[in-house]
Coordinates of C-alpha atoms and ligand atoms in Angstrom, one line a residue:
X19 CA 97.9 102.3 7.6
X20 CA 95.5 99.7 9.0
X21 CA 96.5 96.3 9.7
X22 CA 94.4 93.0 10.8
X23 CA 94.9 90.2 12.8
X24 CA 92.2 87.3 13.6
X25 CA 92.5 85.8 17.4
X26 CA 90.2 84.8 20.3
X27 CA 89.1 87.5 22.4
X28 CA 90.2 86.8 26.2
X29 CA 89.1 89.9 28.1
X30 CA 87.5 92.9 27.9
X31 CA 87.1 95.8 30.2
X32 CA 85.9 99.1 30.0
X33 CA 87.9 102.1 29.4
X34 CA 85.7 104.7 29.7
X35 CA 82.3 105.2 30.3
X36 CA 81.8 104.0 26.6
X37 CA 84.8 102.4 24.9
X38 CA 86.5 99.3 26.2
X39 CA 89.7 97.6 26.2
X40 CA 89.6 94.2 24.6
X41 CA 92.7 91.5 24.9
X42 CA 93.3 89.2 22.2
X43 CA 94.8 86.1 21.7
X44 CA 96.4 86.3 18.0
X45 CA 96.6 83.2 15.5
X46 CA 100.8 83.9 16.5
X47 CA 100.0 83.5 19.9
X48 CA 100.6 87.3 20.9
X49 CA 98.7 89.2 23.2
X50 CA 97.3 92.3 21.9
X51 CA 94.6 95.0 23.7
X52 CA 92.6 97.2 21.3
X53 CA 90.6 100.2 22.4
X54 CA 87.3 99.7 20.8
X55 CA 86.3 103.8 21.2
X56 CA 82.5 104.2 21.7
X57 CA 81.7 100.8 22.0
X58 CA 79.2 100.9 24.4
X59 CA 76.8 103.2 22.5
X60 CA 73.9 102.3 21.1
X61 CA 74.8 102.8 17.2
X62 CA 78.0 101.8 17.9
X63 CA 80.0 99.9 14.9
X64 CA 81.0 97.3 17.7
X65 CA 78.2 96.3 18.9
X66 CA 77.6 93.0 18.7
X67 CA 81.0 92.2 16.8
X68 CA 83.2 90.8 19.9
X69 CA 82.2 88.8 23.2
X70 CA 84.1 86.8 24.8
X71 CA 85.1 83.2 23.6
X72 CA 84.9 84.5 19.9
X73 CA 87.2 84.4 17.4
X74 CA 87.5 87.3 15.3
X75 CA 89.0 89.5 12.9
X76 CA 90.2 92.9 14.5
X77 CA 90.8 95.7 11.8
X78 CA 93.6 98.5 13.7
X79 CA 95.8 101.3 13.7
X80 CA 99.1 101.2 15.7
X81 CA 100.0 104.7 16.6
X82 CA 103.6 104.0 18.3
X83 CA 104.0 105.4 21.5
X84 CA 101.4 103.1 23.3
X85 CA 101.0 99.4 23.8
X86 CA 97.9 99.8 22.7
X87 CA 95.8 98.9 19.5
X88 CA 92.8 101.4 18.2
X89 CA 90.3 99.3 16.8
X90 CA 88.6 100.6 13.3
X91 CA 86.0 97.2 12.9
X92 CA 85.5 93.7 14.5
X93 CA 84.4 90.9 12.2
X94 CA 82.9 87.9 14.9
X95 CA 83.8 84.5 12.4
X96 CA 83.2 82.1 15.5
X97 CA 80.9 83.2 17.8
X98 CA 80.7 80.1 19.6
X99 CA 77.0 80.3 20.4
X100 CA 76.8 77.6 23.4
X101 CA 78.8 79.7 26.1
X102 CA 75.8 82.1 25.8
X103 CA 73.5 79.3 27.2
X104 CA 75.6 76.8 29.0
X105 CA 76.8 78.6 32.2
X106 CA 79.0 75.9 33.2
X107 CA 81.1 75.5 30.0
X108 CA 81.5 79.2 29.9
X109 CA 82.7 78.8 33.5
X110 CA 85.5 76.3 32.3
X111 CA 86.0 78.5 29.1
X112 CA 86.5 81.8 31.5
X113 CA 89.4 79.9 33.4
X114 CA 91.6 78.8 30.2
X115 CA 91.1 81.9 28.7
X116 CA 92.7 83.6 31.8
X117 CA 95.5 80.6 32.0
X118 CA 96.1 81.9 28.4
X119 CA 96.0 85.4 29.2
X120 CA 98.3 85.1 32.1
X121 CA 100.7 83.0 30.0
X122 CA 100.7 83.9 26.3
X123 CA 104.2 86.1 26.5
X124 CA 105.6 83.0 25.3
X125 CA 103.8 84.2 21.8
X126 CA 103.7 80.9 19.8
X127 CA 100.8 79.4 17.4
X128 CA 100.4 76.4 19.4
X129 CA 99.1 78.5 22.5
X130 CA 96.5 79.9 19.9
X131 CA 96.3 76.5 18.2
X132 CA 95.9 74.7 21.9
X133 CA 93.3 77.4 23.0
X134 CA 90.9 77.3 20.1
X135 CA 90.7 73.7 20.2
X136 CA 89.7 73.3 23.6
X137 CA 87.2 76.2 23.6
X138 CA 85.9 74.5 20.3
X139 CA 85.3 71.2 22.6
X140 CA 83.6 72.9 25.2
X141 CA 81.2 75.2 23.3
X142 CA 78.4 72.4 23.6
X143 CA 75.0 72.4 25.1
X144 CA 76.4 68.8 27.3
X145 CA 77.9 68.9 30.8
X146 CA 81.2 70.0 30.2
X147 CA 83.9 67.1 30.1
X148 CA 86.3 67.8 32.7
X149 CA 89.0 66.1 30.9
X150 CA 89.4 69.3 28.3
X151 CA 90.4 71.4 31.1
X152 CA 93.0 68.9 32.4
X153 CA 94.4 68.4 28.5
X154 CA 94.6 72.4 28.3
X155 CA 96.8 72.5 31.5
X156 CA 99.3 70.0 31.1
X157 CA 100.3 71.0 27.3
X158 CA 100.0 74.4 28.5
X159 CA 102.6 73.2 31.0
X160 CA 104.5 71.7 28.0
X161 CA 104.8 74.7 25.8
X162 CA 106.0 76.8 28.9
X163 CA 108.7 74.0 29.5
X164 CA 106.8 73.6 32.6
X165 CA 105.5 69.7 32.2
X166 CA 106.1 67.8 35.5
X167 CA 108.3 64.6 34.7
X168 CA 106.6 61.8 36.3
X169 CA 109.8 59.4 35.9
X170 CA 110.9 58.9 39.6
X171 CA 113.6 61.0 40.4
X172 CA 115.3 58.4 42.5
X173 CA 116.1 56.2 39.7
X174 CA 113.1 53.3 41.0
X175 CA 110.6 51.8 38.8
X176 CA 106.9 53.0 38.8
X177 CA 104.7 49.8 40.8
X178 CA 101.2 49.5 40.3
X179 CA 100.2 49.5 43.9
X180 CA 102.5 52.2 45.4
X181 CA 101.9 55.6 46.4
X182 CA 104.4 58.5 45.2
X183 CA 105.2 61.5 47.1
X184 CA 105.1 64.7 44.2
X185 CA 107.2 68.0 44.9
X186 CA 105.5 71.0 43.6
X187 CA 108.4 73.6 44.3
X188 CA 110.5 71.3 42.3
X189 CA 108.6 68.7 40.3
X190 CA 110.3 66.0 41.4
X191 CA 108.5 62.3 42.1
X192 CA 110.0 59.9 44.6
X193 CA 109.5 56.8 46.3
X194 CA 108.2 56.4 49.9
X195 CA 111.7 54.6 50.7
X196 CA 114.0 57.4 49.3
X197 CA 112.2 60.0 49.9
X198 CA 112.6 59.8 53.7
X199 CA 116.0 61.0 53.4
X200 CA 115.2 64.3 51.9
X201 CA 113.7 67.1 54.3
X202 CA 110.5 69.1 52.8
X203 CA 108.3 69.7 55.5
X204 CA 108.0 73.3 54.0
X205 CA 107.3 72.6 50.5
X206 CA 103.8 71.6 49.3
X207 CA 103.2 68.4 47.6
X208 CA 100.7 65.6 47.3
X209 CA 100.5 61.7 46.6
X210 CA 99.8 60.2 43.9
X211 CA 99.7 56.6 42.2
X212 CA 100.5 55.0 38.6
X213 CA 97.0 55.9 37.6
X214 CA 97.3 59.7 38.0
X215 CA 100.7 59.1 36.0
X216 CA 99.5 57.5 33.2
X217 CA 96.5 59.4 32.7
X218 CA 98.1 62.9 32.7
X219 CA 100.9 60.9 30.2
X220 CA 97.3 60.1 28.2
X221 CA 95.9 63.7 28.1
X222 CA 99.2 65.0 26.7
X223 CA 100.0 62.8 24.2
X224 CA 96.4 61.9 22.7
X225 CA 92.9 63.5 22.6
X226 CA 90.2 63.9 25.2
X227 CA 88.6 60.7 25.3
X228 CA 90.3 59.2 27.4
X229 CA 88.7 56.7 30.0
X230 CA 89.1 57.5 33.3
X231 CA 88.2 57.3 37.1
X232 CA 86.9 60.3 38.6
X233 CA 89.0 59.8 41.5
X234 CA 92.4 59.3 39.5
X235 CA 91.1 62.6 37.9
X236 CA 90.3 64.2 40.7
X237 CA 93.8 63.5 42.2
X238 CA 95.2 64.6 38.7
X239 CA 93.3 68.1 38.9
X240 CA 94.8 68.6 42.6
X241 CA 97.8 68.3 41.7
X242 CA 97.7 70.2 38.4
X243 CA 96.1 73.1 40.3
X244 CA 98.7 73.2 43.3
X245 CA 100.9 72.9 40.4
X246 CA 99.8 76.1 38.3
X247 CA 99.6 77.8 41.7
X248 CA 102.7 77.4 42.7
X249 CA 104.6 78.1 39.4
X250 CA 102.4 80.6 37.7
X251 CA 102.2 83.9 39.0
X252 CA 99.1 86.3 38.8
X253 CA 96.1 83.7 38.3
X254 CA 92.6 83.9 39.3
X255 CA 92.9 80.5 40.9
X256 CA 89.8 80.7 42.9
X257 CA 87.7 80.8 39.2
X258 CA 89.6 77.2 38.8
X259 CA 88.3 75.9 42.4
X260 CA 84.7 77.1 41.7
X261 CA 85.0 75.7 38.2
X262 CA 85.5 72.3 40.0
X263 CA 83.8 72.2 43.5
X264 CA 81.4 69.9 42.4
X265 CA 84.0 67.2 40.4
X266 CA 86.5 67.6 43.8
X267 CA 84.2 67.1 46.2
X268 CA 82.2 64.9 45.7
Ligands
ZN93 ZN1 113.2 55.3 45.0

């Protein structure tokens, strides 16, 4: 019997010399790898039908003993035409879509939901806005129960002018004054002020248009990325630092 399932294609590698594995994001926000047999020939019914950053409709057969789909047709419904021309958003498109794919056992719509949206908001022919990639992070963060808490951990209040020392092993914020009496010297972490705080609080509670230094986002994207490093195992992370060489250092 054949079943369907739409979803946005995340990787795709070859299997043999002519048929290819592709890896799919589902609208449920499972994972699911499809042999597409003899899709490399010329005549081939695939051709053309999946690429990455598309969403599409995948027709299959699930024969039980494998993980593994067998594809029967592709339908492309969103082809998102601008990552074909616009190297850098394609850049910032290939390092979600590999956040997702290392991530997406959670399985839940809103990774799908979370996903689709920010590809949609980077398939444009303009300079990529940094600020999608940062939004995709941190509520990727949230859904995995993963959101650093940016309340202070020792209890103080948050003052405009202060710096604030971040954990990454542990997520925890403190104070210059309290956090002398913990010992760390191991553990990775960076400083941060209210800016960064209220920024990230911004990008995860509202959409992308946020105003915004580039050095409070810069200091935001540090910490995300030591962030994600740390806790996330498995992750291309040097696609993320060549995504954002220019924005960090300049
Ligand atoms: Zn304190």
């Amino acid at each position: 019997m054949l079943e369907k399932t739409n979803g946005i294609v995340l990787r795709i590698i070859p299997f043999t010399n002519t048929s290819q594995i592709v890896t799919l994001l589902s609208e449920t926000g499972k994972k699911m790898s499809f042999i597409c047999k003899e899709a490399c020939r010329p005549k081939s019914i695939f051709r053309g039908q999946y690429d990455f950053f598309y969403t599409c409709e995948f027709v299959y057969q699930y024969k039980g003993l494998r993980s593994l789909y067998f594809a029967k047709e592709v339908y492309p419904f969103d082809m998102r035409p601008f990552f074909r021309s616009n190297w850098r958003a394609s850049h910032y498109a290939s390092w979600i879509c590999a956040l997702a794919n290392a991530v997406s056992v959670v399985e839940t719509p809103a990774l799908y939901r979370l996903l689709s949206e920010s590809l949609d908001l980077l398939n444009s022919p303009s300079y990529p806005n940094v600020a999608i990639l940062a939004r995709f992070e941190l509520k990727l963060l949230q859904l995995l129960g993963l959101l650093p808490n940016f309340a202070l951990n020792c209890g103080c209040e948050i003052e405009e002018t202060k710096q604030y020392r971040f954990h990454i092993a542990d997520g925890a914020l403190m104070c210059a004054e309290h956090d002398g009496k913990t010992v760390r010297f191991h553990e990775p972490s960076i400083l941060i002020n209210k800016s960064v705080i209220v920024l990230a609080q911004q990008l995860v509670t509202s959409l992308v248009s946020t105003a915004y230094s580039k050095e409070t986002m810069r200091k935001l994207l540090r910490l995300l990325g030591l962030f994600i490093n740390y806790h996330i195992d498995g992750l291309p992370i040097s696609g993320r630092d060549t995504c954002l060489k220019e924005m960090l250092h300049t």
